[in-house]
Short mmCIF file of C-alpha atoms in Angstrom, two decimals:
data_model
loop_
_atom_site.label_atom_id
_atom_site.label_comp_id
_atom_site.label_asym_id
_atom_site.label_seq_id
_atom_site.Cartn_x
_atom_site.Cartn_y
_atom_site.Cartn_z
CA MET A 938 -38.41 -21.61 7.54
CA SER A 939 -36.00 -24.29 8.39
CA THR A 940 -34.12 -24.47 11.97
CA VAL A 941 -30.72 -24.36 10.00
CA ASP A 942 -32.20 -20.78 8.21
CA SER A 943 -33.65 -19.70 11.30
CA ALA A 944 -29.95 -19.92 12.90
CA LEU A 945 -27.63 -18.72 10.25
CA ASP A 946 -30.21 -15.65 9.60
CA ILE A 947 -29.99 -15.01 13.74
CA ASP A 948 -25.97 -15.52 13.40
CA ARG A 949 -26.45 -12.76 10.41
CA GLN A 950 -28.18 -10.99 11.83
CA PRO A 951 -25.39 -8.27 14.69
CA PHE A 952 -23.62 -8.37 11.43
CA GLU A 953 -26.35 -6.38 9.29
CA SER A 954 -27.88 -4.35 12.22
CA LEU A 955 -24.49 -2.55 11.92
CA PHE A 956 -24.05 -2.79 8.09
CA THR A 957 -27.16 -1.08 6.90
CA PRO A 958 -26.70 2.13 8.82
CA LEU A 959 -23.64 2.34 6.96
CA LEU A 960 -24.77 1.23 2.94
CA SER A 961 -25.20 4.96 2.02
CA SER A 962 -22.61 6.13 3.07
CA ALA A 963 -20.27 3.04 2.00
CA TYR A 964 -21.92 2.40 -1.74
CA GLY A 965 -21.30 6.67 -1.66
CA ALA A 966 -17.24 5.90 -1.24
CA ALA A 967 -17.19 3.13 -3.77
CA LEU A 968 -18.79 5.47 -6.18
CA ARG A 969 -15.86 8.06 -5.96
CA LEU A 970 -13.55 4.99 -5.72
CA VAL A 971 -14.23 3.41 -8.71
CA ARG A 972 -15.37 4.96 -11.53
CA THR A 973 -19.23 2.99 -12.60
CA ARG A 974 -22.46 2.24 -10.96
CA PRO A 975 -22.25 -1.63 -11.46
CA ASP A 976 -18.61 -1.44 -10.21
CA ALA A 977 -19.19 0.31 -6.59
CA GLU A 978 -22.04 -2.36 -6.41
CA ASP A 979 -19.43 -4.95 -7.02
CA LEU A 980 -16.93 -3.07 -4.49
CA VAL A 981 -19.57 -2.70 -1.72
CA GLN A 982 -20.91 -5.95 -2.41
CA GLU A 983 -16.64 -7.64 -2.25
CA ALA A 984 -16.43 -5.20 1.50
CA ALA A 985 -19.67 -6.38 2.86
CA LEU A 986 -19.03 -9.80 1.97
CA GLN A 987 -15.19 -9.88 3.38
CA ALA A 988 -16.30 -7.82 6.21
CA PHE A 989 -18.84 -10.19 7.18
CA ARG A 990 -15.89 -13.41 6.82
CA ALA A 991 -14.24 -11.30 9.16
CA TYR A 992 -17.14 -10.07 11.82
CA HIS A 993 -15.24 -12.93 14.57
CA THR A 994 -12.67 -10.37 14.28
CA PHE A 995 -14.65 -7.61 15.32
CA GLN A 996 -14.50 -6.38 18.91
CA PRO A 997 -18.19 -4.84 20.31
CA GLY A 998 -17.19 -1.03 21.35
CA THR A 999 -14.79 -0.28 19.17
CA ASN A 1000 -16.07 1.95 16.10
CA PHE A 1001 -17.83 -0.54 13.29
CA LYS A 1002 -17.62 1.94 10.36
CA ALA A 1003 -13.83 2.72 10.50
CA TRP A 1004 -13.54 -0.76 10.55
CA PHE A 1005 -16.03 -1.45 8.10
CA PHE A 1006 -14.04 1.14 5.68
CA ARG A 1007 -10.65 0.10 6.43
CA ILE A 1008 -11.97 -3.58 3.84
CA LEU A 1009 -13.48 -1.22 1.69
CA ALA A 1010 -10.54 0.60 1.25
CA ASN A 1011 -8.36 -2.54 1.42
CA CYS A 1012 -10.63 -3.68 -1.86
CA PHE A 1013 -10.36 -0.83 -3.60
CA ILE A 1014 -6.31 -0.92 -3.43
CA SER A 1015 -6.07 -4.60 -4.54
CA ARG A 1016 -8.89 -3.66 -7.06
CA TYR A 1017 -6.69 -0.82 -7.64
CA ARG A 1018 -3.51 -2.85 -8.22
CA ARG A 1019 -4.39 -5.28 -9.95
CA ASN A 1020 -6.11 -2.32 -12.79
CA ARG A 1021 -3.01 -0.76 -12.88
CA LYS A 1022 -3.68 0.18 -16.39
CA GLU A 1023 -6.48 1.76 -15.24
CA ARG A 1024 -5.06 5.68 -16.55
CA ASP A 1025 -3.40 8.40 -13.45
CA ASP A 1026 -4.67 11.51 -15.94
CA LEU A 1027 -3.59 13.46 -13.74
CA ALA A 1028 0.83 14.24 -13.21
CA LEU A 1029 2.11 14.60 -10.52
CA ASP A 1030 4.45 17.94 -10.86
CA ASP A 1031 3.01 21.00 -8.90
CA ILE A 1032 -0.31 22.79 -8.80
CA GLU A 1033 -0.03 26.19 -7.87
CA ASP A 1034 -2.56 27.47 -4.57
CA LEU A 1035 -5.84 29.26 -5.59
CA TYR A 1036 -6.31 26.90 -9.01
CA LEU A 1037 -9.61 27.15 -9.81
CA TYR A 1038 -10.17 30.29 -9.14
CA ARG A 1039 -7.35 31.39 -11.01
CA ARG A 1040 -8.18 29.46 -14.46
CA THR A 1041 -12.47 30.90 -13.83
CA VAL A 1042 -10.71 34.23 -14.04
CA GLU A 1043 -8.87 34.43 -16.55
CA ALA A 1044 -11.30 32.45 -18.70
CA GLY A 1045 -13.27 35.63 -17.96
CA ILE A 1046 -16.15 33.81 -16.23
CA HIS A 1047 -17.83 36.07 -13.99
CA GLY A 1048 -21.75 35.89 -11.83
CA SER A 1049 -23.99 38.48 -10.73
CA ASP A 1050 -23.37 38.00 -7.39
CA THR A 1051 -21.53 35.10 -6.66
CA SER A 1052 -17.42 34.94 -7.54
CA PRO A 1053 -16.05 33.28 -10.69
CA VAL A 1054 -15.47 29.50 -8.97
CA GLN A 1055 -19.08 29.75 -7.21
CA THR A 1056 -20.18 30.19 -10.70
CA LEU A 1057 -18.36 27.26 -12.28
CA LEU A 1058 -19.26 24.49 -9.02
CA GLY A 1059 -22.90 25.79 -9.52
CA LYS A 1060 -23.13 24.57 -12.91
CA LEU A 1061 -21.24 20.93 -12.33
CA ASP A 1062 -23.14 18.39 -11.45
CA GLU A 1063 -22.50 15.87 -9.18
CA GLU A 1064 -21.68 12.94 -12.12
CA GLN A 1065 -19.58 15.91 -13.39
CA ILE A 1066 -17.36 16.48 -9.60
CA GLY A 1067 -17.40 12.51 -9.89
CA GLU A 1068 -15.79 12.22 -12.92
CA ALA A 1069 -12.97 15.27 -11.70
CA MET A 1070 -12.61 12.76 -8.38
CA ALA A 1071 -12.20 9.64 -10.76
CA ARG A 1072 -8.85 11.67 -12.80
CA LEU A 1073 -7.04 11.62 -9.20
CA PRO A 1074 -4.53 8.71 -8.61
CA GLY A 1075 -5.82 6.05 -6.89
CA ASP A 1076 -4.24 7.01 -3.91
CA TYR A 1077 -5.24 10.26 -3.52
CA ARG A 1078 -8.82 9.21 -4.61
CA ALA A 1079 -8.99 6.97 -1.56
CA VAL A 1080 -8.05 9.59 1.15
CA ALA A 1081 -9.98 12.55 -0.91
CA THR A 1082 -13.14 10.13 -0.61
CA LEU A 1083 -12.94 9.34 2.89
CA TYR A 1084 -12.38 12.95 3.51
CA PHE A 1085 -15.14 14.69 2.03
CA ILE A 1086 -17.68 11.90 1.97
CA GLU A 1087 -17.04 10.83 5.38
CA ASP A 1088 -15.69 13.37 7.31
CA PHE A 1089 -13.01 11.37 8.62
CA SER A 1090 -10.30 12.84 10.50
CA TYR A 1091 -6.77 11.87 9.80
CA GLU A 1092 -6.17 9.78 11.96
CA GLN A 1093 -8.68 8.03 11.47
CA ILE A 1094 -8.07 8.00 7.71
CA ALA A 1095 -4.81 7.15 8.36
CA GLY A 1096 -6.06 4.45 9.74
CA VAL A 1097 -8.58 2.91 7.43
CA VAL A 1098 -5.70 3.26 4.82
CA GLY A 1099 -3.03 2.11 6.22
CA CYS A 1100 -0.34 4.86 6.23
CA PRO A 1101 1.13 7.49 9.05
CA ILE A 1102 -0.79 10.23 9.53
CA GLY A 1103 1.82 12.99 7.97
CA THR A 1104 1.71 10.31 4.08
CA VAL A 1105 -2.51 11.32 4.44
CA ARG A 1106 -1.86 14.80 5.11
CA SER A 1107 0.71 15.32 2.33
CA ARG A 1108 -2.07 13.24 -0.14
CA LEU A 1109 -4.81 15.53 1.24
CA HIS A 1110 -3.12 18.91 0.19
CA ARG A 1111 -2.09 17.70 -2.94
CA ALA A 1112 -5.72 15.71 -3.68
CA ARG A 1113 -7.76 19.06 -2.87
CA LYS A 1114 -5.12 21.08 -5.77
CA MET A 1115 -5.57 18.22 -7.74
CA LEU A 1116 -9.17 18.08 -8.01
CA GLN A 1117 -9.51 21.71 -8.43
CA ARG A 1118 -7.14 21.22 -11.79
CA ALA A 1119 -9.58 17.97 -12.80
CA LEU A 1120 -12.38 20.16 -12.11
CA TRP A 1121 -11.46 22.58 -13.92
CA GLN A 1122 -10.40 20.03 -17.29
CA VAL A 1123 -13.67 18.64 -16.59
CA ALA A 1124 -15.87 21.75 -17.40
CA VAL A 1125 -13.04 22.61 -20.01
CA ASP A 1126 -13.41 18.96 -21.44
CA GLN A 1127 -17.23 19.09 -21.27
CA GLY A 1128 -17.46 22.58 -23.19
CA LEU A 1129 -18.70 24.28 -19.70
CA VAL A 1130 -15.95 26.99 -19.45
CA SER A 1131 -16.83 27.77 -23.19
CA ARG A 1132 -20.78 27.97 -22.35
CA LEU A 1133 -20.28 30.47 -19.12
CA THR A 1134 -17.81 32.44 -21.30
CA ALA A 1135 -19.63 32.54 -24.79
CA PRO A 1136 -21.18 36.53 -25.21
CA GLU A 1137 -25.07 36.09 -24.39
CA ALA A 1138 -23.63 34.17 -20.88
CA SER A 1139 -22.57 37.55 -20.09
CA MET B 1055 -7.63 38.76 32.01
CA LYS B 1056 -4.14 38.74 30.57
CA SER B 1057 -4.70 39.19 27.12
CA GLU B 1058 -2.59 36.32 25.41
CA LYS B 1059 0.56 36.82 23.26
CA ILE B 1060 0.53 35.71 20.28
CA ASP B 1061 2.93 34.76 18.11
CA PRO B 1062 2.25 36.51 14.64
CA LEU B 1063 2.73 34.53 11.02
CA THR B 1064 3.94 35.49 7.37
CA CYS B 1065 1.48 35.28 4.48
CA GLU B 1066 4.09 32.19 3.42
CA GLU B 1067 3.55 30.49 6.89
CA GLY B 1068 -0.15 30.98 7.06
CA VAL B 1069 -0.98 30.02 3.66
CA ALA B 1070 1.18 26.66 4.36
CA ARG B 1071 -1.33 26.19 7.10
CA LEU B 1072 -4.54 27.17 5.13
CA ASP B 1073 -5.48 23.32 4.72
CA ASP B 1074 -4.94 22.07 8.15
CA TYR B 1075 -6.57 25.21 9.51
CA ILE B 1076 -9.99 24.00 7.30
CA ASP B 1077 -9.57 20.84 8.71
CA ARG B 1078 -9.52 21.35 12.19
CA GLU B 1079 -5.93 19.61 11.99
CA LEU B 1080 -3.92 21.86 14.32
CA SER B 1081 -3.04 22.29 18.13
CA GLU B 1082 -5.03 24.63 19.53
CA GLU B 1083 -2.17 27.40 19.56
CA GLU B 1084 -1.60 26.98 15.79
CA MET B 1085 -5.75 27.41 15.50
CA ARG B 1086 -5.43 31.04 17.17
CA ARG B 1087 -1.84 31.83 15.04
CA VAL B 1088 -3.83 31.61 11.78
CA ARG B 1089 -6.73 32.51 12.77
CA HIS B 1090 -4.88 36.17 14.01
CA HIS B 1091 -3.48 36.20 10.28
CA LEU B 1092 -6.86 35.82 8.66
CA GLU B 1093 -8.31 38.51 10.89
CA THR B 1094 -4.76 41.03 9.73
CA CYS B 1095 -4.90 40.04 6.47
CA ALA B 1096 -8.15 40.80 3.34
CA GLY B 1097 -5.30 38.69 1.19
CA CYS B 1098 -5.07 35.38 2.98
CA ALA B 1099 -8.80 35.81 4.40
CA GLY B 1100 -10.24 35.66 0.58
CA HIS B 1101 -7.69 32.89 -0.10
CA PHE B 1102 -9.29 30.66 2.80
CA ARG B 1103 -13.19 31.74 1.83
CA LEU B 1104 -12.07 30.06 -1.55
CA GLU B 1105 -10.76 27.65 -0.74
CA GLU B 1106 -13.35 27.06 1.76
CA ASP B 1107 -16.09 27.84 -1.09
CA VAL B 1108 -15.26 24.89 -3.06
CA LEU B 1109 -14.02 22.08 -0.03
CA GLN B 1110 -17.93 22.65 0.69
CA GLN B 1111 -19.38 22.77 -2.41
CA VAL B 1112 -17.56 19.60 -3.92
CA ARG B 1113 -18.27 18.04 -0.52
CA ASP B 1114 -22.49 18.72 -0.76
CA LYS B 1115 -22.23 17.27 -4.52
CA MET B 1116 -20.17 14.52 -3.67
CA ARG B 1117 -22.67 13.30 -1.16
CA ARG B 1118 -25.70 13.30 -2.68
CA ILE B 1119 -25.65 10.30 -4.05
CA ALA B 1120 -29.25 7.68 -4.51
CA VAL B 1121 -27.74 3.87 -3.48
CA PRO B 1122 -30.01 1.10 -5.53
CA GLY B 1123 -32.79 0.01 -3.96
CA ASP B 1124 -31.98 -3.53 -4.38
CA LEU B 1125 -28.29 -3.23 -3.69
CA MET B 1126 -29.56 -4.35 0.05
CA ALA B 1127 -31.22 -6.82 -0.44
CA ARG B 1128 -28.39 -8.27 -3.41
CA ILE B 1129 -25.80 -8.48 -0.25
CA GLN B 1130 -28.05 -10.79 2.00
CA LYS B 1131 -28.67 -12.54 -0.39
CA ARG B 1132 -24.65 -12.94 -0.55
CA LEU B 1133 -24.57 -13.47 2.99
CA GLU B 1134 -27.08 -15.95 3.09
CA GLY B 1135 -24.73 -17.90 0.36
CA GLU B 1136 -22.09 -18.00 2.44
#
């Protein structure tokens, strides 16, 4: 390795030592934000590159994770805005409380010692949960991803996506309801509900 | 010890605060009011358990993600190009 290469490695090292432990959660969040693994890999790489270029603006001692996720969210938002033609499957109308519970009971789903909702969710795999998440409109998906995957508080999410806490609160409340409806739709679309309510399932 | 007086919530008020309660985003006083309501209203307590259960199951499954083994190497390669 040349002296120049060594110097560059030393230059990258502080950034990489903070970024590497975040890779798993960054990729997890990216996969829930975009729809496919190749897109998630692109998004993480793009965010890492932008973060590295802007690393001189990061203040040591502050929260690197929040700083990096702000960049990741910005990359997603600008990509999402470029691709507005991406379908937003769910209308933003009012969704009743306990949506999933009501649908599972109406459909006659039941389990031996679990609630109908637990029975249904127990049958949905990670891919199907991801598919439901992908059906949320981008702005809602962003706050829901940070909430579910990162356990960020409303205040932290507001800092990452750059909007007031009140907006995060209302988007998150709606996102949770939209997600219940999307989970139900995925279960219906993929034949899970009919399998669970078929005579031999009971 | 002096017991704290709690301003009771109606079911509608309790349900409206449920998401914030689950996320611990209410003031201490409001958390106490919701907790008190859930202790005294079986219907809302059931609602709370269902919501919390959905969130937990979704959260658990959403976090089961395998990172591609070569992703960090690819990122490092791109950083090297900077």
